[in-house]
Amino acid sequence: PVVETYSRKFGKTTFRVTVFFGEVGLLHDSSAFHRFWEKALEQNAVVIYQGHAGVGKNLHLGKIESSMGRNITLPADKYQLLILEACVSYSYYPRMYFARKKTAADPAGTRNLDILANGAESLFGSNEIYSVAVMRMLEEWAAGVHTWSYQELVRNGRKDFLYGITGDEDNPTSPPLAP
């Protein structure tokens, strides 16, 4: 596997983008990806996956945990945006990831997690459209220039992928600009 990190500073905010290139499927030696995915989910505010869904297996938390021999803990008290750009990821993963964020105060697990996922087959050449849009969205927020809505984000990509946001029903209706 290859891992590269890029950084960019916006005032007091520093964005670090870490990219993993390597095997992700459970039928391959994906231990490096599993460790990378675990760390990303446990530590980062925005996590983007662009790869095979593996018919719901490649990002299946239970299967990854079983192969690693340890649990992955999503921080229940930290907001995260998870972008899953894999074939039909909308039907495979959201419920599983929301279940990991559940608390007594948030029985649905949606208060601190929003998931952008597609409901159709995803093409690798088209996935970068959303990654670029997400980076622009975050940069504009950090610079205090503009706060995007999810509708704006989805409009910046391909309409035929049937992208949708889940977990946003309990979001504030007017988020603050960057700190």
CSV table of N, CA and C in Angstrom, one decimal:
chain,number,residue,atom,x,y,z
A,1,PRO,N,0.8,-1.2,0.0
A,1,PRO,CA,0.0,0.0,0.0
A,1,PRO,C,0.9,1.3,0.0
A,2,VAL,N,0.3,2.3,-0.5
A,2,VAL,CA,0.9,3.6,-0.5
A,2,VAL,C,0.0,4.6,0.3
A,3,VAL,N,0.6,5.4,1.2
A,3,VAL,CA,-0.1,6.4,2.0
A,3,VAL,C,0.6,7.7,1.8
A,4,GLU,N,-0.2,8.7,1.5
A,4,GLU,CA,0.4,10.1,1.3
A,4,GLU,C,-0.5,11.0,2.1
A,5,THR,N,0.1,12.1,2.6
A,5,THR,CA,-0.6,13.1,3.4
A,5,THR,C,-0.3,14.4,2.8
A,6,TYR,N,-1.3,15.3,2.7
A,6,TYR,CA,-1.2,16.6,2.2
A,6,TYR,C,-1.8,17.5,3.2
A,7,SER,N,-1.2,18.7,3.4
A,7,SER,CA,-1.7,19.7,4.4
A,7,SER,C,-1.9,21.0,3.8
A,8,ARG,N,-2.9,21.8,4.3
A,8,ARG,CA,-3.1,23.1,3.9
A,8,ARG,C,-3.7,23.9,5.1
A,9,LYS,N,-3.2,25.1,5.3
A,9,LYS,CA,-3.6,25.9,6.4
A,9,LYS,C,-4.5,27.0,6.0
A,10,PHE,N,-5.6,27.2,6.7
A,10,PHE,CA,-6.6,28.3,6.6
A,10,PHE,C,-6.7,29.0,7.9
A,11,GLY,N,-6.1,30.1,8.0
A,11,GLY,CA,-6.1,30.8,9.3
A,11,GLY,C,-5.6,29.9,10.4
A,12,LYS,N,-6.4,29.6,11.4
A,12,LYS,CA,-6.0,28.7,12.5
A,12,LYS,C,-6.3,27.3,12.3
A,13,THR,N,-7.0,27.0,11.1
A,13,THR,CA,-7.4,25.6,10.8
A,13,THR,C,-6.4,25.0,9.8
A,14,THR,N,-5.9,23.8,10.1
A,14,THR,CA,-5.1,23.1,9.2
A,14,THR,C,-5.8,21.8,8.7
A,15,PHE,N,-5.9,21.7,7.4
A,15,PHE,CA,-6.5,20.4,6.9
A,15,PHE,C,-5.4,19.5,6.5
A,16,ARG,N,-5.6,18.3,6.9
A,16,ARG,CA,-4.7,17.2,6.5
A,16,ARG,C,-5.5,16.2,5.8
A,17,VAL,N,-5.1,15.9,4.6
A,17,VAL,CA,-5.8,14.9,3.8
A,17,VAL,C,-4.8,13.7,3.6
A,18,THR,N,-5.2,12.6,4.1
A,18,THR,CA,-4.4,11.4,4.0
A,18,THR,C,-5.0,10.4,3.1
A,19,VAL,N,-4.3,10.0,2.1
A,19,VAL,CA,-4.8,9.1,1.0
A,19,VAL,C,-4.2,7.7,1.1
A,20,PHE,N,-5.0,6.7,1.0
A,20,PHE,CA,-4.5,5.3,1.0
A,20,PHE,C,-4.8,4.7,-0.3
A,21,PHE,N,-3.8,4.1,-0.9
A,21,PHE,CA,-3.9,3.3,-2.1
A,21,PHE,C,-3.5,1.9,-1.8
A,22,GLY,N,-4.4,0.9,-2.0
A,22,GLY,CA,-4.0,-0.4,-1.7
A,22,GLY,C,-5.2,-1.3,-1.7
A,23,GLU,N,-5.0,-2.6,-1.3
A,23,GLU,CA,-6.1,-3.6,-1.3
A,23,GLU,C,-7.1,-3.2,-0.2
A,24,VAL,N,-8.4,-3.4,-0.5
A,24,VAL,CA,-9.4,-3.1,0.5
A,24,VAL,C,-10.4,-4.3,0.7
A,25,GLY,N,-10.3,-5.2,-0.1
A,25,GLY,CA,-11.3,-6.3,-0.1
A,25,GLY,C,-10.9,-7.4,1.0
A,26,LEU,N,-12.0,-8.0,1.5
A,26,LEU,CA,-11.7,-9.0,2.6
A,26,LEU,C,-11.1,-10.3,2.0
A,27,LEU,N,-11.2,-10.4,0.7
A,27,LEU,CA,-10.6,-11.6,0.1
A,27,LEU,C,-9.1,-11.5,-0.2
A,28,HIS,N,-8.5,-10.3,0.1
A,28,HIS,CA,-7.1,-10.0,-0.2
A,28,HIS,C,-6.5,-9.7,1.2
A,29,ASP,N,-5.2,-9.5,1.1
A,29,ASP,CA,-4.5,-9.0,2.3
A,29,ASP,C,-4.7,-7.5,2.5
A,30,SER,N,-5.7,-7.2,3.2
A,30,SER,CA,-6.2,-5.8,3.4
A,30,SER,C,-5.9,-5.3,4.8
A,31,SER,N,-5.0,-5.9,5.5
A,31,SER,CA,-4.7,-5.5,6.9
A,31,SER,C,-4.2,-4.1,7.0
A,32,ALA,N,-3.5,-3.6,6.0
A,32,ALA,CA,-3.0,-2.2,6.0
A,32,ALA,C,-4.2,-1.3,5.9
A,33,PHE,N,-5.1,-1.6,5.0
A,33,PHE,CA,-6.3,-0.8,4.8
A,33,PHE,C,-7.2,-0.8,6.1
A,34,HIS,N,-7.3,-2.0,6.7
A,34,HIS,CA,-8.2,-2.1,7.9
A,34,HIS,C,-7.6,-1.2,9.0
A,35,ARG,N,-6.3,-1.2,9.2
A,35,ARG,CA,-5.7,-0.3,10.2
A,35,ARG,C,-5.9,1.1,9.8
A,36,PHE,N,-5.8,1.5,8.6
A,36,PHE,CA,-6.0,2.8,8.1
A,36,PHE,C,-7.5,3.3,8.3
A,37,TRP,N,-8.4,2.4,8.0
A,37,TRP,CA,-9.8,2.7,8.1
A,37,TRP,C,-10.2,2.9,9.6
A,38,GLU,N,-9.7,2.0,10.4
A,38,GLU,CA,-9.9,2.1,11.9
A,38,GLU,C,-9.5,3.5,12.4
A,39,LYS,N,-8.2,3.9,12.1
A,39,LYS,CA,-7.7,5.1,12.5
A,39,LYS,C,-8.5,6.3,12.0
A,40,ALA,N,-8.9,6.2,10.7
A,40,ALA,CA,-9.7,7.3,10.1
A,40,ALA,C,-11.0,7.5,10.8
A,41,LEU,N,-11.7,6.4,11.1
A,41,LEU,CA,-13.0,6.4,11.7
A,41,LEU,C,-12.9,6.9,13.1
A,42,GLU,N,-11.9,6.5,13.8
A,42,GLU,CA,-11.7,6.9,15.2
A,42,GLU,C,-11.2,8.3,15.5
A,43,GLN,N,-10.5,8.9,14.5
A,43,GLN,CA,-9.9,10.2,14.7
A,43,GLN,C,-10.3,11.3,13.8
A,44,ASN,N,-10.9,11.1,12.7
A,44,ASN,CA,-11.1,12.2,11.7
A,44,ASN,C,-12.5,12.7,11.6
A,45,ALA,N,-12.7,13.9,11.3
A,45,ALA,CA,-14.0,14.5,11.2
A,45,ALA,C,-14.7,14.2,9.8
A,46,VAL,N,-13.9,14.1,8.8
A,46,VAL,CA,-14.4,13.8,7.4
A,46,VAL,C,-13.6,12.6,6.9
A,47,VAL,N,-14.3,11.6,6.5
A,47,VAL,CA,-13.7,10.3,6.0
A,47,VAL,C,-14.4,10.0,4.6
A,48,ILE,N,-13.6,9.9,3.6
A,48,ILE,CA,-14.1,9.6,2.2
A,48,ILE,C,-13.5,8.3,1.8
A,49,TYR,N,-14.4,7.4,1.3
A,49,TYR,CA,-14.0,6.1,0.8
A,49,TYR,C,-14.4,6.1,-0.7
A,50,GLN,N,-13.4,5.8,-1.6
A,50,GLN,CA,-13.7,5.6,-3.0
A,50,GLN,C,-13.1,4.3,-3.4
A,51,GLY,N,-13.9,3.3,-3.5
A,51,GLY,CA,-13.4,2.0,-3.8
A,51,GLY,C,-14.6,1.0,-4.0
A,52,HIS,N,-14.2,-0.2,-4.1
A,52,HIS,CA,-15.3,-1.3,-4.2
A,52,HIS,C,-16.1,-1.4,-2.9
A,53,ALA,N,-17.4,-1.7,-3.1
A,53,ALA,CA,-18.2,-1.9,-1.9
A,53,ALA,C,-18.1,-3.4,-1.5
A,54,GLY,N,-17.6,-4.2,-2.4
A,54,GLY,CA,-17.5,-5.7,-2.1
A,54,GLY,C,-18.8,-6.3,-1.7
A,55,VAL,N,-19.9,-5.8,-2.4
A,55,VAL,CA,-21.3,-6.3,-2.1
A,55,VAL,C,-21.5,-6.2,-0.6
A,56,GLY,N,-21.2,-5.0,0.0
A,56,GLY,CA,-21.4,-4.8,1.4
A,56,GLY,C,-20.4,-5.3,2.4
A,57,LYS,N,-19.3,-5.9,1.9
A,57,LYS,CA,-18.4,-6.5,2.8
A,57,LYS,C,-17.1,-5.7,3.0
A,58,ASN,N,-16.7,-4.9,2.1
A,58,ASN,CA,-15.4,-4.2,2.2
A,58,ASN,C,-15.3,-3.2,3.4
A,59,LEU,N,-16.5,-2.6,3.7
A,59,LEU,CA,-16.5,-1.6,4.8
A,59,LEU,C,-17.4,-2.1,5.9
A,60,HIS,N,-17.7,-3.4,6.0
A,60,HIS,CA,-18.5,-4.0,7.0
A,60,HIS,C,-17.7,-4.0,8.3
A,61,LEU,N,-18.1,-3.2,9.3
A,61,LEU,CA,-17.3,-3.1,10.5
A,61,LEU,C,-17.1,-4.4,11.2
A,62,GLY,N,-18.1,-5.2,11.3
A,62,GLY,CA,-17.9,-6.5,12.0
A,62,GLY,C,-16.9,-7.4,11.3
A,63,LYS,N,-17.0,-7.4,10.0
A,63,LYS,CA,-16.0,-8.3,9.2
A,63,LYS,C,-14.6,-7.8,9.4
A,64,ILE,N,-14.4,-6.4,9.3
A,64,ILE,CA,-13.1,-5.8,9.5
A,64,ILE,C,-12.6,-6.1,10.9
A,65,GLU,N,-13.4,-5.9,11.9
A,65,GLU,CA,-13.0,-6.2,13.3
A,65,GLU,C,-12.6,-7.7,13.4
A,66,SER,N,-13.4,-8.5,12.8
A,66,SER,CA,-13.1,-10.0,13.0
A,66,SER,C,-11.7,-10.3,12.3
A,67,SER,N,-11.4,-9.7,11.2
A,67,SER,CA,-10.1,-9.9,10.6
A,67,SER,C,-9.0,-9.3,11.3
A,68,MET,N,-9.2,-8.2,12.1
A,68,MET,CA,-8.2,-7.5,12.8
A,68,MET,C,-8.0,-8.1,14.2
A,69,GLY,N,-9.1,-8.7,14.8
A,69,GLY,CA,-9.1,-9.1,16.1
A,69,GLY,C,-9.3,-8.1,17.2
A,70,ARG,N,-9.9,-6.9,16.8
A,70,ARG,CA,-10.2,-5.9,17.7
A,70,ARG,C,-11.3,-5.0,17.2
A,71,ASN,N,-11.9,-4.2,18.1
A,71,ASN,CA,-13.1,-3.4,17.8
A,71,ASN,C,-12.7,-2.0,17.3
A,72,ILE,N,-13.5,-1.5,16.4
A,72,ILE,CA,-13.4,-0.1,15.9
A,72,ILE,C,-14.5,0.7,16.6
A,73,THR,N,-14.0,1.8,17.2
A,73,THR,CA,-14.9,2.6,18.0
A,73,THR,C,-15.1,4.0,17.4
A,74,LEU,N,-16.2,4.3,16.9
A,74,LEU,CA,-16.5,5.6,16.3
A,74,LEU,C,-16.8,6.5,17.5
A,75,PRO,N,-16.2,7.7,17.6
A,75,PRO,CA,-16.5,8.6,18.7
A,75,PRO,C,-17.9,9.1,18.7
A,76,ALA,N,-18.7,8.8,19.7
A,76,ALA,CA,-20.1,9.1,19.8
A,76,ALA,C,-20.3,10.6,20.0
A,77,ASP,N,-19.3,11.3,20.6
A,77,ASP,CA,-19.5,12.7,20.9
A,77,ASP,C,-18.8,13.7,19.9
A,78,LYS,N,-18.3,13.1,18.8
A,78,LYS,CA,-17.6,14.0,17.8
A,78,LYS,C,-18.3,13.9,16.5
A,79,TYR,N,-18.6,15.1,15.9
A,79,TYR,CA,-19.3,15.1,14.6
A,79,TYR,C,-18.4,14.5,13.5
A,80,GLN,N,-19.0,13.7,12.6
A,80,GLN,CA,-18.2,13.2,11.5
A,80,GLN,C,-19.1,13.2,10.2
A,81,LEU,N,-18.5,13.4,9.1
A,81,LEU,CA,-19.1,13.3,7.8
A,81,LEU,C,-18.4,12.1,7.1
A,82,LEU,N,-19.2,11.1,6.7
A,82,LEU,CA,-18.6,9.9,6.1
A,82,LEU,C,-19.2,9.9,4.7
A,83,ILE,N,-18.3,9.9,3.7
A,83,ILE,CA,-18.7,9.9,2.3
A,83,ILE,C,-18.2,8.6,1.7
A,84,LEU,N,-19.3,7.8,1.3
A,84,LEU,CA,-19.0,6.4,0.8
A,84,LEU,C,-19.3,6.4,-0.7
A,85,GLU,N,-18.3,6.4,-1.5
A,85,GLU,CA,-18.4,6.4,-2.9
A,85,GLU,C,-18.0,5.0,-3.4
A,86,ALA,N,-18.9,4.1,-3.3
A,86,ALA,CA,-18.8,2.7,-3.7
A,86,ALA,C,-20.1,2.3,-4.2
A,87,CYS,N,-20.1,1.3,-5.1
A,87,CYS,CA,-21.4,0.9,-5.7
A,87,CYS,C,-22.5,0.6,-4.6
A,88,VAL,N,-23.6,1.2,-4.8
A,88,VAL,CA,-24.8,1.0,-4.0
A,88,VAL,C,-24.5,1.1,-2.5
A,89,SER,N,-23.6,1.9,-2.1
A,89,SER,CA,-23.2,2.0,-0.7
A,89,SER,C,-24.3,2.5,0.2
A,90,TYR,N,-25.3,3.2,-0.3
A,90,TYR,CA,-26.5,3.6,0.4
A,90,TYR,C,-27.2,2.5,1.1
A,91,SER,N,-27.3,1.4,0.4
A,91,SER,CA,-28.1,0.2,0.9
A,91,SER,C,-27.2,-0.7,1.8
A,92,TYR,N,-25.9,-0.6,1.7
A,92,TYR,CA,-25.0,-1.5,2.5
A,92,TYR,C,-24.6,-0.9,3.9
A,93,TYR,N,-24.3,0.3,4.0
A,93,TYR,CA,-23.5,0.8,5.1
A,93,TYR,C,-24.2,1.7,6.1
A,94,PRO,N,-25.0,2.7,5.8
A,94,PRO,CA,-25.5,3.7,6.8
A,94,PRO,C,-25.9,3.1,8.1
A,95,ARG,N,-26.9,2.2,8.1
A,95,ARG,CA,-27.4,1.6,9.4
A,95,ARG,C,-26.3,1.1,10.3
A,96,MET,N,-25.3,0.4,9.7
A,96,MET,CA,-24.2,-0.2,10.5
A,96,MET,C,-23.4,0.9,11.1
A,97,TYR,N,-23.1,2.0,10.4
A,97,TYR,CA,-22.3,3.0,11.0
A,97,TYR,C,-23.0,3.9,12.0
A,98,PHE,N,-24.3,4.2,11.7
A,98,PHE,CA,-25.1,4.9,12.7
A,98,PHE,C,-25.2,4.1,14.0
A,99,ALA,N,-25.3,2.8,13.9
A,99,ALA,CA,-25.4,2.0,15.1
A,99,ALA,C,-24.2,2.2,16.0
A,100,ARG,N,-23.1,2.5,15.5
A,100,ARG,CA,-21.8,2.7,16.2
A,100,ARG,C,-21.8,4.0,16.9
A,101,LYS,N,-22.7,4.9,16.6
A,101,LYS,CA,-22.7,6.3,17.2
A,101,LYS,C,-23.8,6.4,18.2
A,102,LYS,N,-24.6,5.4,18.4
A,102,LYS,CA,-25.8,5.5,19.3
A,102,LYS,C,-25.4,5.7,20.7
A,103,THR,N,-26.2,6.6,21.4
A,103,THR,CA,-26.0,6.8,22.8
A,103,THR,C,-27.4,6.9,23.4
A,104,ALA,N,-27.5,7.1,24.7
A,104,ALA,CA,-28.8,7.2,25.4
A,104,ALA,C,-29.4,8.6,24.9
A,105,ALA,N,-28.6,9.6,24.7
A,105,ALA,CA,-29.1,10.9,24.2
A,105,ALA,C,-29.4,10.9,22.7
A,106,ASP,N,-28.8,10.0,22.0
A,106,ASP,CA,-28.9,9.9,20.6
A,106,ASP,C,-29.2,8.5,20.1
A,107,PRO,N,-30.4,8.0,20.4
A,107,PRO,CA,-30.7,6.5,20.1
A,107,PRO,C,-30.6,6.2,18.6
A,108,ALA,N,-30.7,7.1,17.7
A,108,ALA,CA,-30.6,6.8,16.3
A,108,ALA,C,-29.2,6.8,15.8
A,109,GLY,N,-28.3,7.5,16.6
A,109,GLY,CA,-26.9,7.6,16.2
A,109,GLY,C,-26.6,8.6,15.1
A,110,THR,N,-27.5,9.5,14.8
A,110,THR,CA,-27.4,10.4,13.7
A,110,THR,C,-27.0,11.8,14.1
A,111,ARG,N,-27.0,12.1,15.4
A,111,ARG,CA,-26.6,13.5,15.8
A,111,ARG,C,-25.2,13.9,15.4
A,112,ASN,N,-24.3,13.0,15.5
A,112,ASN,CA,-22.9,13.3,15.2
A,112,ASN,C,-22.3,12.5,14.0
A,113,LEU,N,-23.2,12.1,13.1
A,113,LEU,CA,-22.8,11.4,11.9
A,113,LEU,C,-23.7,11.7,10.8
A,114,ASP,N,-23.2,12.2,9.7
A,114,ASP,CA,-23.9,12.3,8.4
A,114,ASP,C,-23.2,11.5,7.4
A,115,ILE,N,-24.0,10.8,6.6
A,115,ILE,CA,-23.4,9.9,5.6
A,115,ILE,C,-23.9,10.3,4.2
A,116,LEU,N,-23.0,10.6,3.3
A,116,LEU,CA,-23.3,10.8,1.9
A,116,LEU,C,-22.9,9.5,1.2
A,117,ALA,N,-23.9,8.9,0.6
A,117,ALA,CA,-23.7,7.6,-0.1
A,117,ALA,C,-24.5,7.6,-1.4
A,118,ASN,N,-24.0,6.8,-2.3
A,118,ASN,CA,-24.8,6.7,-3.6
A,118,ASN,C,-25.6,5.4,-3.7
A,119,GLY,N,-26.7,5.5,-4.4
A,119,GLY,CA,-27.6,4.4,-4.5
A,119,GLY,C,-27.5,3.6,-5.8
A,120,ALA,N,-26.5,4.0,-6.6
A,120,ALA,CA,-26.3,3.3,-7.9
A,120,ALA,C,-24.9,2.9,-8.0
A,121,GLU,N,-24.5,2.2,-9.1
A,121,GLU,CA,-23.1,1.8,-9.4
A,121,GLU,C,-22.3,3.1,-9.5
A,122,SER,N,-21.1,3.0,-9.0
A,122,SER,CA,-20.2,4.2,-8.9
A,122,SER,C,-19.0,3.9,-9.9
A,123,LEU,N,-18.6,4.9,-10.6
A,123,LEU,CA,-17.5,4.7,-11.5
A,123,LEU,C,-16.3,5.4,-10.9
A,124,PHE,N,-15.1,4.8,-10.9
A,124,PHE,CA,-13.9,5.4,-10.3
A,124,PHE,C,-13.6,6.7,-10.9
A,125,GLY,N,-13.7,6.9,-12.2
A,125,GLY,CA,-13.4,8.1,-12.9
A,125,GLY,C,-14.2,9.3,-12.5
A,126,SER,N,-15.4,9.0,-12.0
A,126,SER,CA,-16.4,10.0,-11.6
A,126,SER,C,-16.3,10.4,-10.1
A,127,ASN,N,-15.7,9.5,-9.3
A,127,ASN,CA,-15.7,9.7,-7.8
A,127,ASN,C,-15.0,11.0,-7.4
A,128,GLU,N,-14.0,11.3,-8.2
A,128,GLU,CA,-13.2,12.5,-7.8
A,128,GLU,C,-14.0,13.8,-7.8
A,129,ILE,N,-15.1,13.8,-8.6
A,129,ILE,CA,-16.0,15.0,-8.6
A,129,ILE,C,-16.4,15.4,-7.2
A,130,TYR,N,-16.9,14.4,-6.4
A,130,TYR,CA,-17.3,14.7,-5.1
A,130,TYR,C,-16.2,15.0,-4.1
A,131,SER,N,-15.1,14.3,-4.3
A,131,SER,CA,-13.9,14.6,-3.4
A,131,SER,C,-13.5,16.1,-3.6
A,132,VAL,N,-13.4,16.5,-4.9
A,132,VAL,CA,-13.0,17.9,-5.1
A,132,VAL,C,-14.1,18.8,-4.5
A,133,ALA,N,-15.3,18.5,-4.7
A,133,ALA,CA,-16.4,19.4,-4.2
A,133,ALA,C,-16.3,19.4,-2.6
A,134,VAL,N,-16.1,18.3,-2.0
A,134,VAL,CA,-16.0,18.2,-0.5
A,134,VAL,C,-14.8,19.1,-0.1
A,135,MET,N,-13.7,19.0,-0.7
A,135,MET,CA,-12.5,19.8,-0.3
A,135,MET,C,-12.8,21.2,-0.5
A,136,ARG,N,-13.5,21.6,-1.6
A,136,ARG,CA,-13.8,23.0,-1.8
A,136,ARG,C,-14.8,23.5,-0.7
A,137,MET,N,-15.8,22.6,-0.4
A,137,MET,CA,-16.8,22.9,0.7
A,137,MET,C,-16.0,23.2,2.0
A,138,LEU,N,-15.1,22.3,2.4
A,138,LEU,CA,-14.4,22.5,3.6
A,138,LEU,C,-13.5,23.7,3.6
A,139,GLU,N,-12.8,23.9,2.5
A,139,GLU,CA,-11.9,25.1,2.4
A,139,GLU,C,-12.7,26.4,2.5
A,140,GLU,N,-13.8,26.5,1.9
A,140,GLU,CA,-14.7,27.7,2.0
A,140,GLU,C,-15.2,27.9,3.4
A,141,TRP,N,-15.6,26.8,4.0
A,141,TRP,CA,-16.0,26.9,5.4
A,141,TRP,C,-14.9,27.4,6.3
A,142,ALA,N,-13.7,26.8,6.2
A,142,ALA,CA,-12.6,27.1,7.1
A,142,ALA,C,-12.1,28.5,6.8
A,143,ALA,N,-12.2,29.0,5.6
A,143,ALA,CA,-11.8,30.4,5.3
A,143,ALA,C,-12.9,31.4,5.7
A,144,GLY,N,-14.1,30.9,6.1
A,144,GLY,CA,-15.2,31.8,6.5
A,144,GLY,C,-15.9,32.4,5.3
A,145,VAL,N,-15.7,31.8,4.1
A,145,VAL,CA,-16.2,32.4,2.9
A,145,VAL,C,-17.7,32.0,2.7
A,146,HIS,N,-18.0,30.7,2.9
A,146,HIS,CA,-19.3,30.2,2.5
A,146,HIS,C,-19.5,28.9,3.2
A,147,THR,N,-20.7,28.7,3.7
A,147,THR,CA,-21.1,27.4,4.3
A,147,THR,C,-22.1,26.7,3.3
A,148,TRP,N,-21.6,25.6,2.7
A,148,TRP,CA,-22.4,24.9,1.7
A,148,TRP,C,-23.6,24.1,2.4
A,149,SER,N,-24.6,23.9,1.7
A,149,SER,CA,-25.7,23.0,2.1
A,149,SER,C,-25.3,21.6,1.4
A,150,TYR,N,-25.9,20.6,1.9
A,150,TYR,CA,-25.7,19.3,1.3
A,150,TYR,C,-26.3,19.3,-0.1
A,151,GLN,N,-27.4,20.0,-0.3
A,151,GLN,CA,-28.0,20.1,-1.7
A,151,GLN,C,-26.9,20.7,-2.6
A,152,GLU,N,-26.2,21.7,-2.2
A,152,GLU,CA,-25.1,22.3,-3.1
A,152,GLU,C,-24.1,21.3,-3.4
A,153,LEU,N,-23.7,20.5,-2.3
A,153,LEU,CA,-22.7,19.5,-2.5
A,153,LEU,C,-23.1,18.5,-3.6
A,154,VAL,N,-24.3,18.0,-3.4
A,154,VAL,CA,-24.9,16.9,-4.3
A,154,VAL,C,-25.0,17.5,-5.7
A,155,ARG,N,-25.4,18.8,-5.9
A,155,ARG,CA,-25.5,19.4,-7.2
A,155,ARG,C,-24.2,19.5,-7.9
A,156,ASN,N,-23.1,19.4,-7.2
A,156,ASN,CA,-21.8,19.5,-7.8
A,156,ASN,C,-21.3,18.2,-8.4
A,157,GLY,N,-22.1,17.2,-8.4
A,157,GLY,CA,-21.7,15.9,-8.9
A,157,GLY,C,-22.6,15.3,-9.9
A,158,ARG,N,-22.4,14.0,-10.2
A,158,ARG,CA,-23.2,13.4,-11.2
A,158,ARG,C,-24.6,13.0,-10.6
A,159,LYS,N,-25.6,13.3,-11.4
A,159,LYS,CA,-27.0,13.1,-10.9
A,159,LYS,C,-27.4,11.6,-11.0
A,160,ASP,N,-26.8,10.9,-11.9
A,160,ASP,CA,-27.2,9.5,-12.1
A,160,ASP,C,-26.6,8.5,-11.0
A,161,PHE,N,-25.8,9.0,-10.1
A,161,PHE,CA,-25.3,8.1,-9.0
A,161,PHE,C,-26.3,8.1,-7.8
A,162,LEU,N,-27.4,8.9,-7.9
A,162,LEU,CA,-28.4,8.9,-6.9
A,162,LEU,C,-27.8,9.1,-5.5
A,163,TYR,N,-27.0,10.1,-5.3
A,163,TYR,CA,-26.5,10.4,-4.0
A,163,TYR,C,-27.5,10.9,-3.1
A,164,GLY,N,-27.4,10.5,-1.8
A,164,GLY,CA,-28.3,11.0,-0.8
A,164,GLY,C,-27.5,11.2,0.5
A,165,ILE,N,-28.0,12.0,1.4
A,165,ILE,CA,-27.5,12.2,2.7
A,165,ILE,C,-28.4,11.6,3.7
A,166,THR,N,-27.8,10.8,4.6
A,166,THR,CA,-28.6,10.3,5.7
A,166,THR,C,-28.0,10.8,7.0
A,167,GLY,N,-28.8,10.9,8.0
A,167,GLY,CA,-28.3,11.4,9.3
A,167,GLY,C,-28.4,12.9,9.5
A,168,ASP,N,-28.9,13.6,8.5
A,168,ASP,CA,-29.0,15.1,8.6
A,168,ASP,C,-30.3,15.6,9.2
A,169,GLU,N,-31.2,14.7,9.5
A,169,GLU,CA,-32.5,15.2,10.0
A,169,GLU,C,-32.4,15.9,11.3
A,170,ASP,N,-31.3,15.7,12.1
A,170,ASP,CA,-31.2,16.4,13.4
A,170,ASP,C,-30.1,17.4,13.4
A,171,ASN,N,-29.7,17.8,12.2
A,171,ASN,CA,-28.6,18.9,12.1
A,171,ASN,C,-29.2,20.3,12.3
A,172,PRO,N,-28.4,21.2,12.7
A,172,PRO,CA,-28.9,22.6,12.8
A,172,PRO,C,-29.2,23.1,11.4
A,173,THR,N,-30.2,24.0,11.3
A,173,THR,CA,-30.6,24.5,10.0
A,173,THR,C,-29.7,25.6,9.5
A,174,SER,N,-28.9,26.2,10.3
A,174,SER,CA,-28.0,27.2,9.9
A,174,SER,C,-26.7,27.0,10.6
A,175,PRO,N,-25.7,26.2,10.1
A,175,PRO,CA,-24.5,26.0,10.8
A,175,PRO,C,-23.6,27.2,10.8
A,176,PRO,N,-22.8,27.3,11.9
A,176,PRO,CA,-21.9,28.5,12.0
A,176,PRO,C,-20.8,28.5,11.0
A,177,LEU,N,-20.2,29.7,10.7
A,177,LEU,CA,-19.0,29.7,9.8
A,177,LEU,C,-17.9,29.2,10.7
A,178,ALA,N,-16.7,29.1,10.0
A,178,ALA,CA,-15.5,28.6,10.7
A,178,ALA,C,-15.2,29.3,12.0
A,179,PRO,N,-14.6,28.6,12.9
A,179,PRO,CA,-14.3,29.2,14.2
A,179,PRO,C,-13.2,30.3,14.1
